[in-house]
CSV table of C-alpha atoms and ligand atoms in Angstrom, one decimal:
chain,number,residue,atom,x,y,z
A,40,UNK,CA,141.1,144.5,65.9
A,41,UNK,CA,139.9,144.0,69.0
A,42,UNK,CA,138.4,146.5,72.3
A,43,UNK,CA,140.7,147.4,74.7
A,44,UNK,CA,140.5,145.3,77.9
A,45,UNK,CA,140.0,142.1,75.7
A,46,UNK,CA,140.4,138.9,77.8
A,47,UNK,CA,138.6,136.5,76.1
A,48,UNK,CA,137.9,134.7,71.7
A,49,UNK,CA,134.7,133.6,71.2
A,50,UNK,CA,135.1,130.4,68.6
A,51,UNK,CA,132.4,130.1,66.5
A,52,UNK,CA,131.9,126.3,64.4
A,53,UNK,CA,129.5,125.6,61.8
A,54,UNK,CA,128.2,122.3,60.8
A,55,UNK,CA,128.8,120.8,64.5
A,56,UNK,CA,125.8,122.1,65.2
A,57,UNK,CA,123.5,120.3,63.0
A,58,UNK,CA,125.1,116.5,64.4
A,59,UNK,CA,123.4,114.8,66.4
A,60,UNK,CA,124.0,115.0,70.0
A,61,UNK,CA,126.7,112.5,70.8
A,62,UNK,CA,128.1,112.9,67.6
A,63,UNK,CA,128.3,117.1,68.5
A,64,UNK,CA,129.9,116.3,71.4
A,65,UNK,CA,132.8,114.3,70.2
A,66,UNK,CA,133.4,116.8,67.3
A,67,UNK,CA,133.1,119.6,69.9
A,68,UNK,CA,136.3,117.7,72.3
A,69,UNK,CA,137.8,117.0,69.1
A,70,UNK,CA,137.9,120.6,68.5
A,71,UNK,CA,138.9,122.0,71.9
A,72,UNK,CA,142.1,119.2,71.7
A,73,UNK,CA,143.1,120.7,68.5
A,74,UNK,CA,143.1,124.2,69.1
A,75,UNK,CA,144.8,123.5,72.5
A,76,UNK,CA,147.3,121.7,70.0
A,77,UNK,CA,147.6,124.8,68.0
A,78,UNK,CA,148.2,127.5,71.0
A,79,UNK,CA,151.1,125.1,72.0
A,80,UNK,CA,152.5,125.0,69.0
A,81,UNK,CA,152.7,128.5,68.9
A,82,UNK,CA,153.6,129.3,72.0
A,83,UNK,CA,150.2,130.4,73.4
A,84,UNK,CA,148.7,130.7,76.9
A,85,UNK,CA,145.0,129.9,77.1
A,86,UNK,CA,142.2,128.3,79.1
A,87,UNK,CA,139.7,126.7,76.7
A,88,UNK,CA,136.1,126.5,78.0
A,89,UNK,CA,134.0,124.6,76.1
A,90,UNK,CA,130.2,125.5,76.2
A,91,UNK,CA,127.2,124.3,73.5
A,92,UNK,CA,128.0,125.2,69.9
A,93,UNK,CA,130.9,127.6,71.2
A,94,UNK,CA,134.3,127.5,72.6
A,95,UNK,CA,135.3,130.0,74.8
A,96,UNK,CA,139.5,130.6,75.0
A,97,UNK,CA,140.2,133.1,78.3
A,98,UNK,CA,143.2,134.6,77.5
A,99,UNK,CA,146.3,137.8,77.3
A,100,UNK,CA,147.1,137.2,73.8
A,101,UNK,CA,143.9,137.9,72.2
A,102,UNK,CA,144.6,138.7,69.0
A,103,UNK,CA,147.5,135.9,69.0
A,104,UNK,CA,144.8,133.5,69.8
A,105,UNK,CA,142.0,134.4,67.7
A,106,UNK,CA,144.8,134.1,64.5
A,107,UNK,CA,145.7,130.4,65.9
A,108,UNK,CA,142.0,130.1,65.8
A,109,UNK,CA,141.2,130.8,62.7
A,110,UNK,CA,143.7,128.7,61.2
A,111,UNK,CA,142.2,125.7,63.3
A,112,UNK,CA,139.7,123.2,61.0
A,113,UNK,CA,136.1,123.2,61.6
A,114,UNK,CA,136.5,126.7,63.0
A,115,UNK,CA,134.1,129.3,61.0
A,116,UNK,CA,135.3,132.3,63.2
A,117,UNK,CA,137.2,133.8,66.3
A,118,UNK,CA,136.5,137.2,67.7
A,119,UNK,CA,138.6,138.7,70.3
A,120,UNK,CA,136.1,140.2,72.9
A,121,UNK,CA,136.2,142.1,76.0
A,122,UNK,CA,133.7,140.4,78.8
A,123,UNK,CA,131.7,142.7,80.3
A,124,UNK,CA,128.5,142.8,83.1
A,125,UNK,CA,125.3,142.0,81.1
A,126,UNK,CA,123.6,145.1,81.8
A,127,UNK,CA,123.1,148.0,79.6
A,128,UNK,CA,125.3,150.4,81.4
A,129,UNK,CA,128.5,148.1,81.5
A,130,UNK,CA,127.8,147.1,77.9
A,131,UNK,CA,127.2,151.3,76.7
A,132,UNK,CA,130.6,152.2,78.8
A,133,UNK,CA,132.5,149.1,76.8
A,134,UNK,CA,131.4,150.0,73.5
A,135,UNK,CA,132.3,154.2,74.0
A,136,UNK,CA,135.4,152.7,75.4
A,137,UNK,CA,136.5,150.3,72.2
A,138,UNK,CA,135.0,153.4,69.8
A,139,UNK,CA,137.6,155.9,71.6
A,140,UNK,CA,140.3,153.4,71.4
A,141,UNK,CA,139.4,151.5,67.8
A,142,UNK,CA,137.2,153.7,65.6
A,143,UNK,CA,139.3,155.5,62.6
A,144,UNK,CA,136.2,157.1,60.7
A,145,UNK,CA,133.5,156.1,58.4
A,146,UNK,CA,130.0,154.8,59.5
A,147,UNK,CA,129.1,152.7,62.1
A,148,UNK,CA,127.0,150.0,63.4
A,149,UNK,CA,126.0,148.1,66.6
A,150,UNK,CA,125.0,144.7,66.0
A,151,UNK,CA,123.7,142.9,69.1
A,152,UNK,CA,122.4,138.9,70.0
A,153,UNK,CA,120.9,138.3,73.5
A,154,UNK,CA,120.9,134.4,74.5
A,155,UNK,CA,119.1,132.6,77.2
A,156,UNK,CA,115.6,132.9,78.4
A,157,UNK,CA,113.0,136.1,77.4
A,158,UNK,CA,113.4,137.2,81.2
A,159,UNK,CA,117.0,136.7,81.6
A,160,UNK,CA,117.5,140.3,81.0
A,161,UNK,CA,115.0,143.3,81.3
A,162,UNK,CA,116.2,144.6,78.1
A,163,UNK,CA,115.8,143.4,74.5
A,164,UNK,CA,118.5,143.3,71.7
A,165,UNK,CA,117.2,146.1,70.0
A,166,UNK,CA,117.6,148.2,73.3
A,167,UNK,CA,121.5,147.1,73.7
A,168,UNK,CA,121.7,148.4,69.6
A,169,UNK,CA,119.9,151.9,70.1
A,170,UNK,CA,121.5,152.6,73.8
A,171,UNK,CA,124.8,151.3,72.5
A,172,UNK,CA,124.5,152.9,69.5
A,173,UNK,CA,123.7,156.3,71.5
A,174,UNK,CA,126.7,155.8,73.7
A,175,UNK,CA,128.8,155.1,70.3
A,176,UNK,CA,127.4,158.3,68.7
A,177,UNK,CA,128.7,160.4,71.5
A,178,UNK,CA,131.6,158.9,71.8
A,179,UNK,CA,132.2,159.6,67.9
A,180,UNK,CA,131.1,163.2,68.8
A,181,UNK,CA,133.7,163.8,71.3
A,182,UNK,CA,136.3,162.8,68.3
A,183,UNK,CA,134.8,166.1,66.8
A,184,UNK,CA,133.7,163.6,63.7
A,185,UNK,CA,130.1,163.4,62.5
A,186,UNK,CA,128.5,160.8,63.4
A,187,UNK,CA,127.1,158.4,60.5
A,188,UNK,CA,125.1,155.4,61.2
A,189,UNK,CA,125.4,152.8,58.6
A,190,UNK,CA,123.3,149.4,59.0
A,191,UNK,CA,124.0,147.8,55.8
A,192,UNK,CA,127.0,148.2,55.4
A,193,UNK,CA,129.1,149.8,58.5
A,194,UNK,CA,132.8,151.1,58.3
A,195,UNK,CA,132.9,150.2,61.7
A,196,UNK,CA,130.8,146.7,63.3
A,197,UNK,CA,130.4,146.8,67.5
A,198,UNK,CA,129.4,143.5,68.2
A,199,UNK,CA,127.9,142.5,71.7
A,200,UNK,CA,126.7,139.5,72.5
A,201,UNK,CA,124.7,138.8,75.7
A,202,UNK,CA,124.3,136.2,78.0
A,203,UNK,CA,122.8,135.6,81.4
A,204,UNK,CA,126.0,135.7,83.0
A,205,UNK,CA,128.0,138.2,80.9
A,206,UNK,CA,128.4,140.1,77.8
A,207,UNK,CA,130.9,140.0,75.2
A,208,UNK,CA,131.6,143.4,73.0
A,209,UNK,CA,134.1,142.5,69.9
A,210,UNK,CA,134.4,144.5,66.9
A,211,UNK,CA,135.1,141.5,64.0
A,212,UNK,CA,134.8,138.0,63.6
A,213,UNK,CA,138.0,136.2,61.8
A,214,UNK,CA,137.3,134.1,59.3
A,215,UNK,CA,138.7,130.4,60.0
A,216,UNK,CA,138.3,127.6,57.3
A,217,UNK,CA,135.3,126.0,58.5
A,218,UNK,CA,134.7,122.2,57.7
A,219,UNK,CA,135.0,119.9,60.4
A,220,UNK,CA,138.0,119.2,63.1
A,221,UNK,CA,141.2,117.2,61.8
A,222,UNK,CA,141.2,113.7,63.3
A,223,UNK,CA,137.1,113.0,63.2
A,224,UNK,CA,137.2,111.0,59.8
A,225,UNK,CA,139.3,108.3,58.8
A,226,UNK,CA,143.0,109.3,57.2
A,227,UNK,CA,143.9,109.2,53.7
A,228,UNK,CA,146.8,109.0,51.3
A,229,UNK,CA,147.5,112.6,49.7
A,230,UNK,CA,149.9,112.3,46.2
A,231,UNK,CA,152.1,115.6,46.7
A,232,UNK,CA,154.0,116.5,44.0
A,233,UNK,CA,154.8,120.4,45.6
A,234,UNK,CA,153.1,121.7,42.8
A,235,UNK,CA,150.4,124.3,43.4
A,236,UNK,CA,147.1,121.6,43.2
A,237,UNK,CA,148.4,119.3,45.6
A,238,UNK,CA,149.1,120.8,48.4
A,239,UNK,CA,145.5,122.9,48.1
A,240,UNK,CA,143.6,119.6,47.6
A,241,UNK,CA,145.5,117.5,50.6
A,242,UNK,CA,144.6,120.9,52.4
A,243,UNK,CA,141.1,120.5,51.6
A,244,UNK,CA,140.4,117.1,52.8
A,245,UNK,CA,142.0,118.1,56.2
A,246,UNK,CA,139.6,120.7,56.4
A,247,UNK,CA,136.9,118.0,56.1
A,248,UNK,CA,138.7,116.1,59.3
A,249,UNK,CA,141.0,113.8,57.5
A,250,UNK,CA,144.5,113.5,58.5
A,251,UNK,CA,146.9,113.2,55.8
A,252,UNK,CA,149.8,110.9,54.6
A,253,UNK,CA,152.0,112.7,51.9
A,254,UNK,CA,153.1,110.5,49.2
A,255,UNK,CA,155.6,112.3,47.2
A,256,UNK,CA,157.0,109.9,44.5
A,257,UNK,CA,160.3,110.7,43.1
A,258,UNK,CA,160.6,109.9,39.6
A,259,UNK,CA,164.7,110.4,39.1
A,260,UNK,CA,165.7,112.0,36.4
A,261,UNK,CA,162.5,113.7,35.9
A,262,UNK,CA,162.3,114.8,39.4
A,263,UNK,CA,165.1,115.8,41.3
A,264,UNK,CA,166.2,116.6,45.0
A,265,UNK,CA,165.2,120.4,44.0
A,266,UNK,CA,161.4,118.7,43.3
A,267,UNK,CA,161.9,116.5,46.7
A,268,UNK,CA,162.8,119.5,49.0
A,269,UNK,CA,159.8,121.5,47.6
A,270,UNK,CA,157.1,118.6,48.0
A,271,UNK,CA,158.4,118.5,51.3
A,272,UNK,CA,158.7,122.5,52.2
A,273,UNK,CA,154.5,122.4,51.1
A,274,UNK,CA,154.4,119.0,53.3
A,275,UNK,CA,155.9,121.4,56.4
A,276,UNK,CA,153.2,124.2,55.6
A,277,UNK,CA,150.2,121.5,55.9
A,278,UNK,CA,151.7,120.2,58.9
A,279,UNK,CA,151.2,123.4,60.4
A,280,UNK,CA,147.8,122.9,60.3
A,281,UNK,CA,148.1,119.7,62.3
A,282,UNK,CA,149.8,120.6,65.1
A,283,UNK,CA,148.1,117.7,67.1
A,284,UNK,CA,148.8,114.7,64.3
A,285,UNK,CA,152.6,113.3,63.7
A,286,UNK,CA,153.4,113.6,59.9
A,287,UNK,CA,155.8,112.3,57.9
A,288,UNK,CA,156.4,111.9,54.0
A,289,UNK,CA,156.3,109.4,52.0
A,290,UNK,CA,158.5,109.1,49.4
A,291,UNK,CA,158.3,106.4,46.9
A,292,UNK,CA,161.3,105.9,44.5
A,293,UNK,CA,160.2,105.6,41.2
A,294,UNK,CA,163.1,106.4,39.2
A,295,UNK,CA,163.9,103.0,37.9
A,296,UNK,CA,160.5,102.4,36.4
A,297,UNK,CA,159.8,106.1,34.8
A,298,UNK,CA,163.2,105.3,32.9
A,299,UNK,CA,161.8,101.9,31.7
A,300,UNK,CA,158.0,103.5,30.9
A,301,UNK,CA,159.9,106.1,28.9
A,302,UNK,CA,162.3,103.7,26.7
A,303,UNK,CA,158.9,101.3,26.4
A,304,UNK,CA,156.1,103.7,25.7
A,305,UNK,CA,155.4,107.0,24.1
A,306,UNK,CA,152.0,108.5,23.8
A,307,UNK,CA,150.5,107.0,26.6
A,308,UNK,CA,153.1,107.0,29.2
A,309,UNK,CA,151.9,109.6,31.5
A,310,UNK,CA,149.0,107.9,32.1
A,311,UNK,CA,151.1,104.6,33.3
A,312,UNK,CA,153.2,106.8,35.3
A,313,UNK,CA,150.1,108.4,37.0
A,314,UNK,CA,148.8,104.6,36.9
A,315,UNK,CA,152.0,103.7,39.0
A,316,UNK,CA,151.2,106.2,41.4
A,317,UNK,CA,147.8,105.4,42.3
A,318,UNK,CA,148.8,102.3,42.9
A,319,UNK,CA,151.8,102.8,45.0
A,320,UNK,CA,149.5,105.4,46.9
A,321,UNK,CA,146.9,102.6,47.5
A,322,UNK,CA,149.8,100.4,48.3
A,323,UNK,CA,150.7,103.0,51.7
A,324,UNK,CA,147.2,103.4,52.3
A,325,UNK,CA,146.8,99.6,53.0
A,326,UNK,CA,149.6,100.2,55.0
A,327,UNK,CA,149.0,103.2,57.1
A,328,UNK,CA,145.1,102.2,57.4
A,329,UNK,CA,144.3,105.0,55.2
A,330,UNK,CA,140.7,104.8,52.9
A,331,UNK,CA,141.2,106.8,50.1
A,332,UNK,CA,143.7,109.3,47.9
A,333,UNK,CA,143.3,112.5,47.4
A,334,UNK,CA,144.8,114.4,44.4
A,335,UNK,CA,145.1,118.1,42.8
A,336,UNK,CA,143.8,116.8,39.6
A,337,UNK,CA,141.0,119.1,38.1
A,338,UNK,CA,139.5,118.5,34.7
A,339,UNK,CA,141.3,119.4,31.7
A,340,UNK,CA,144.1,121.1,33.4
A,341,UNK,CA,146.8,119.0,31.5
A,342,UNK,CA,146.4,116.0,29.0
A,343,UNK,CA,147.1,113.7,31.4
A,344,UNK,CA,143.7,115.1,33.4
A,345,UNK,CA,141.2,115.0,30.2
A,346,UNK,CA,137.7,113.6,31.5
A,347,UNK,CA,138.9,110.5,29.2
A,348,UNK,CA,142.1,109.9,30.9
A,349,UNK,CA,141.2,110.7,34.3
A,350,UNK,CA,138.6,107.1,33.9
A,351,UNK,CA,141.8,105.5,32.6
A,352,UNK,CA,144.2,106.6,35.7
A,353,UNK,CA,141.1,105.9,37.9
A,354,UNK,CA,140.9,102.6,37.4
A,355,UNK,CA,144.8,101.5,38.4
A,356,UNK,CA,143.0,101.8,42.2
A,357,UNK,CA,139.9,100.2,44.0
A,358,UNK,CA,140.1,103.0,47.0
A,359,UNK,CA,138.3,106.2,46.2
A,360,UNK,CA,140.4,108.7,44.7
A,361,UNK,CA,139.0,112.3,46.3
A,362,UNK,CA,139.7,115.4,43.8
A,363,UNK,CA,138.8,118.3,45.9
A,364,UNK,CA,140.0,120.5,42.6
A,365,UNK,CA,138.2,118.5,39.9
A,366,UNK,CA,136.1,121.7,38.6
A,367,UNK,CA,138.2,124.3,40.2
A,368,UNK,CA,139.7,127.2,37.7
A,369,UNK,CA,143.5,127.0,38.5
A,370,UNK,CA,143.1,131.3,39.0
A,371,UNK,CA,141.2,130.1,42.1
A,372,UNK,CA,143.4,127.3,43.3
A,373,UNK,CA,146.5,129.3,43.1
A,374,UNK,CA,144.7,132.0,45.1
A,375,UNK,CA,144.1,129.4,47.7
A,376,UNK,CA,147.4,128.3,47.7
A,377,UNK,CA,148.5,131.5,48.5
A,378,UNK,CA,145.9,131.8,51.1
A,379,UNK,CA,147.4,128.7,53.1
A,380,UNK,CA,150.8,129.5,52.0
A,381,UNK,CA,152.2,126.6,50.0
A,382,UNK,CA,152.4,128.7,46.8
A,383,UNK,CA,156.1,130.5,47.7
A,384,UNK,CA,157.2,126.7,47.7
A,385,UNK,CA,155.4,125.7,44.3
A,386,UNK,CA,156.6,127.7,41.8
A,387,UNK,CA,159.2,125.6,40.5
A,388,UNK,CA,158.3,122.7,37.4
A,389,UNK,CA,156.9,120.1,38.2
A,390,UNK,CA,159.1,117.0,37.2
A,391,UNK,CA,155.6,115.4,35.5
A,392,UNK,CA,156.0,118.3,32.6
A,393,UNK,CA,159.4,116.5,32.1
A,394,UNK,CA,158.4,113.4,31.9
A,395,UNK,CA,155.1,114.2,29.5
A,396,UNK,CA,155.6,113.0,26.1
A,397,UNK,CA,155.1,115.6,23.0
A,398,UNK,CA,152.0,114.7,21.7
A,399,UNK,CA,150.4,112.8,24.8
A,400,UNK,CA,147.3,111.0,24.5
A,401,UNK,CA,143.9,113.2,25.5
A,402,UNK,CA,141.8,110.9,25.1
A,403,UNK,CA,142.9,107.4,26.1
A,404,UNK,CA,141.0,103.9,26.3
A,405,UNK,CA,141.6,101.5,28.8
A,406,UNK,CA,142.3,98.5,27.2
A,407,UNK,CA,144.8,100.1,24.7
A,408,UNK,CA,146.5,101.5,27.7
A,409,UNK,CA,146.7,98.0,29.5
A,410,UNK,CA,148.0,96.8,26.5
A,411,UNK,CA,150.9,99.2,26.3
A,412,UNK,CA,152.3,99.3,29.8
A,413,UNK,CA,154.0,96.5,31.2
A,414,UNK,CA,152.4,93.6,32.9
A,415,UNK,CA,154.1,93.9,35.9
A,416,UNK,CA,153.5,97.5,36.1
A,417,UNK,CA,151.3,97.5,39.6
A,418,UNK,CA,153.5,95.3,41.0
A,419,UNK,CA,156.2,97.0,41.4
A,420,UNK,CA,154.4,99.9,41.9
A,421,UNK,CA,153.1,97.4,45.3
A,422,UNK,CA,157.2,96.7,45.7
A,423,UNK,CA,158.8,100.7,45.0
A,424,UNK,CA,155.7,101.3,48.1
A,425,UNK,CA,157.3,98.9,50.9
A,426,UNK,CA,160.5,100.2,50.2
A,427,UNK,CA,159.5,103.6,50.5
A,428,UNK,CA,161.7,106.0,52.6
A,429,UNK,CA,159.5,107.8,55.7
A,430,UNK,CA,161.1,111.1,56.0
A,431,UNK,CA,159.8,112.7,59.6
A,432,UNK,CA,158.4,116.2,59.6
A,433,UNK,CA,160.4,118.2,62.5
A,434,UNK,CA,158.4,121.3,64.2
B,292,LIG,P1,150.7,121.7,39.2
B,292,LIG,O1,149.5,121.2,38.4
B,292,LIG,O2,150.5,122.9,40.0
B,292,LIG,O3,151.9,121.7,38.4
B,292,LIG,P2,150.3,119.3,40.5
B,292,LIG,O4,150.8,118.9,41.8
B,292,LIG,O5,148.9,119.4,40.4
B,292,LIG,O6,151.0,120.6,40.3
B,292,LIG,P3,150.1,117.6,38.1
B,292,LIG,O7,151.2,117.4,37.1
B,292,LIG,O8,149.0,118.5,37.7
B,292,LIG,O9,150.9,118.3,39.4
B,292,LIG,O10,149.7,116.2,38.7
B,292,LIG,C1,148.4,115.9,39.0
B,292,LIG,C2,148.3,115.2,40.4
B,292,LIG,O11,149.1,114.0,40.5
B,292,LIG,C3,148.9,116.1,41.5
B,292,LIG,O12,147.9,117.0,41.9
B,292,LIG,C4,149.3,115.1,42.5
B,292,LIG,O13,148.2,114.8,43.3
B,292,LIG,C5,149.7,113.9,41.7
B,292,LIG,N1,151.2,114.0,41.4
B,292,LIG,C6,151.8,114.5,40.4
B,292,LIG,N2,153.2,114.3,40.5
B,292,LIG,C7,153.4,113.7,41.6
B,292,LIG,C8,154.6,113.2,42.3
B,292,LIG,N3,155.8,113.4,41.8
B,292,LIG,N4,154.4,112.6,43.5
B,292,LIG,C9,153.2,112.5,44.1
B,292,LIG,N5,152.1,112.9,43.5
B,292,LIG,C10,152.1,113.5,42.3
B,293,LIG,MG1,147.9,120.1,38.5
């Protein structure tokens, strides 16, 4: 929702602000380059101003824009706004002019800032909230509705925001994901399987600025071109949030060696095969310069996942293994999933349920597990990782 006359999104970031200067500053470019990456990608005119702790997008599409926006990491919100002269009169006749065009009932509020110096304006804040909120009143009055004011918690929000040189009135501020811009930490290796953790967890370390490089290993029988095409669909969602970065997956053939872990071991083969794939992952990360892995694990979600097992699979790898998930209820992570949209493409079985033995080990030991997988076991996890295939994700 936005006033009438809207020519401008204010883009609100969070933590920038607490950097230090030089480090603000690069986060803050990093920023502007990928939302001008995201208004291309979809097609969007807009001039980006950047100004301290704030980026400014002057634009026609408002409400295009402010959605691009809020799908942009590091971004905690985008309001579409009208710009305005930063006097009382200008700002009262914007504010009866988005109520006649925007209200639909209920209470209401005027919630008003006022940057820059004391004497950059000969009115307070308060002022612009009880002669705006006048002005709204009438204008509510002339709808032949009661007025209601509500401070607490409004039906209706007017924002304005006023600065020396101009005002802004808006009327909501979009939530974006927060976090910090894609591209200001180092990449890692995300293990996509297209289930619903994944994708949410690869997603998550994005929003803390690292690209991503899907690794989806295919384990034959047990996973399938029906498993490939849907690690890949998710892969296309999350490269719609990196509209600036080139991505491509990954995909590791493991299909000969889940055959031979199968015939070779039974209670504890899940935790090779999840072995195997740490170490192919660290394998791509060597090779793409990447520092770490991120996967949807979360505690006690499957056997293979137990607090015991999860020290066992850790330990295939020397790189840090991120679990964004690791304590999250999977009621909350499939919510998020359907937030970013890569549930629609996750709701077919995962080809690791296949593989899972009956009655899999919970609570694994190390040694016993070193003993039971074959020797060579990392090693051709190192070899099934050079010959990977690297399928290109078109937009
Ligand atoms: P879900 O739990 O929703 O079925 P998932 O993707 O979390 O899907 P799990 O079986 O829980 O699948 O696997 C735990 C983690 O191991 C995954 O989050 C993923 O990071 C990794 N993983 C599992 N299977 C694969 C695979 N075939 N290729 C790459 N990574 C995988
Ligand atoms: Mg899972």
């Amino acid at each position: 929702m936005h006033p009438p006359e809207a020519d401008v999104v204010l883009v609100r970031h969070g933590e920038l602000g607490v950097k230090s200067e030089q480090v603000r500053r690069k986060m803050e470019g990093r920023l502007a380059e990928n939302l001008r990456a995201m208004l291309d990608a979809r097609g969007l005119a807009g001039d980006i101003e950047r100004r301290r702790n704030r980026l400014f997008v002057h634009t026609d599409e408002p409400d295009a824009v402010a959605d691009a926006a809020a799908d942009t990491f590091g971004v905690v919100s985008a309001s579409p706004a009208r710009t305005v002269e930063p006097t009382l009169e200008a700002i009262e006749a914007a504010l009866a002019a988005a109520t006649d065009a925007n209200y639909a009932g209920g209470s209401f509020a005027v919630d008003a800032t006022r940057a820059g110096p004391g004497d950059a304006h000969p009115f307070a804040s308060t002022d612009i909230e009880s002669e705006g909120g006048a002005a709204v009143w009438s204008a509510i009055e002339s709808q032949g509705v009661e007025p209601v004011v509500d401070l607490d918690d409004p039906d209706f929000t007017l924002f304005v925001e006023c600065r020396r040189e101009e005002a802004y009135v808006f009327l909501e501020k979009r939530a974006g994901p927060g976090g910090l811009p894609l591209g200001t930490q180092r990449p890692v290796v995300a293990l996509v399987s297209g289930g619903i953790d994944s994708p949410v967890a690869a997603w998550k370390l994005m929003a803390r600025g690292c690209p991503v490089i899907p690794v989806y290993v295919d384990l034959g029988d047990y996973g399938g071109p029906d498993h490939r095409a849907r690690a890949r669909a998710t892969v296309e969602q999350l490269a719609d949030y990196a509209p600036g970065e080139a991505m491509a997956m990954h995909v590791v053939d493991a299909g000969a060696v889940v055959a031979d872990l199968e015939s070779e071991m039974d209670a504890l083969r899940m935790l090779s095969v999840r072995r195997f794939m740490l170490a192919a992952a660290e394998a791509v990360a060597e090779s793409e310069g990447a520092v770490g892995v991120v996967t949807g694990e979360a505690i006690g979600q499957k056997s293979s996942q137990t607090s015991a097992n999860v020290a066992v699979t850790d330990a295939a790898t020397d790189l840090p293994v991120h679990r964004p998930l690791v304590a999250t209820d999977k009621s909350e992570i499939t919510q998020r999933a359907r937030d970013i949209g890569t549930f629609e493409d996750a709701t077919v079985d995962t080809g690791c349920n296949r593989v899972a033995p009956e009655l899999p080990e919970t609570n694994a030991d190390l040694d016993a597990v070193r003993a039971a997988e074959p020797d060579d076991l990392f090693e051709r996890a190192r070899a099934c990782a050079t010959a990977r295939t690297v399928v290109p994700i078109e937009r």
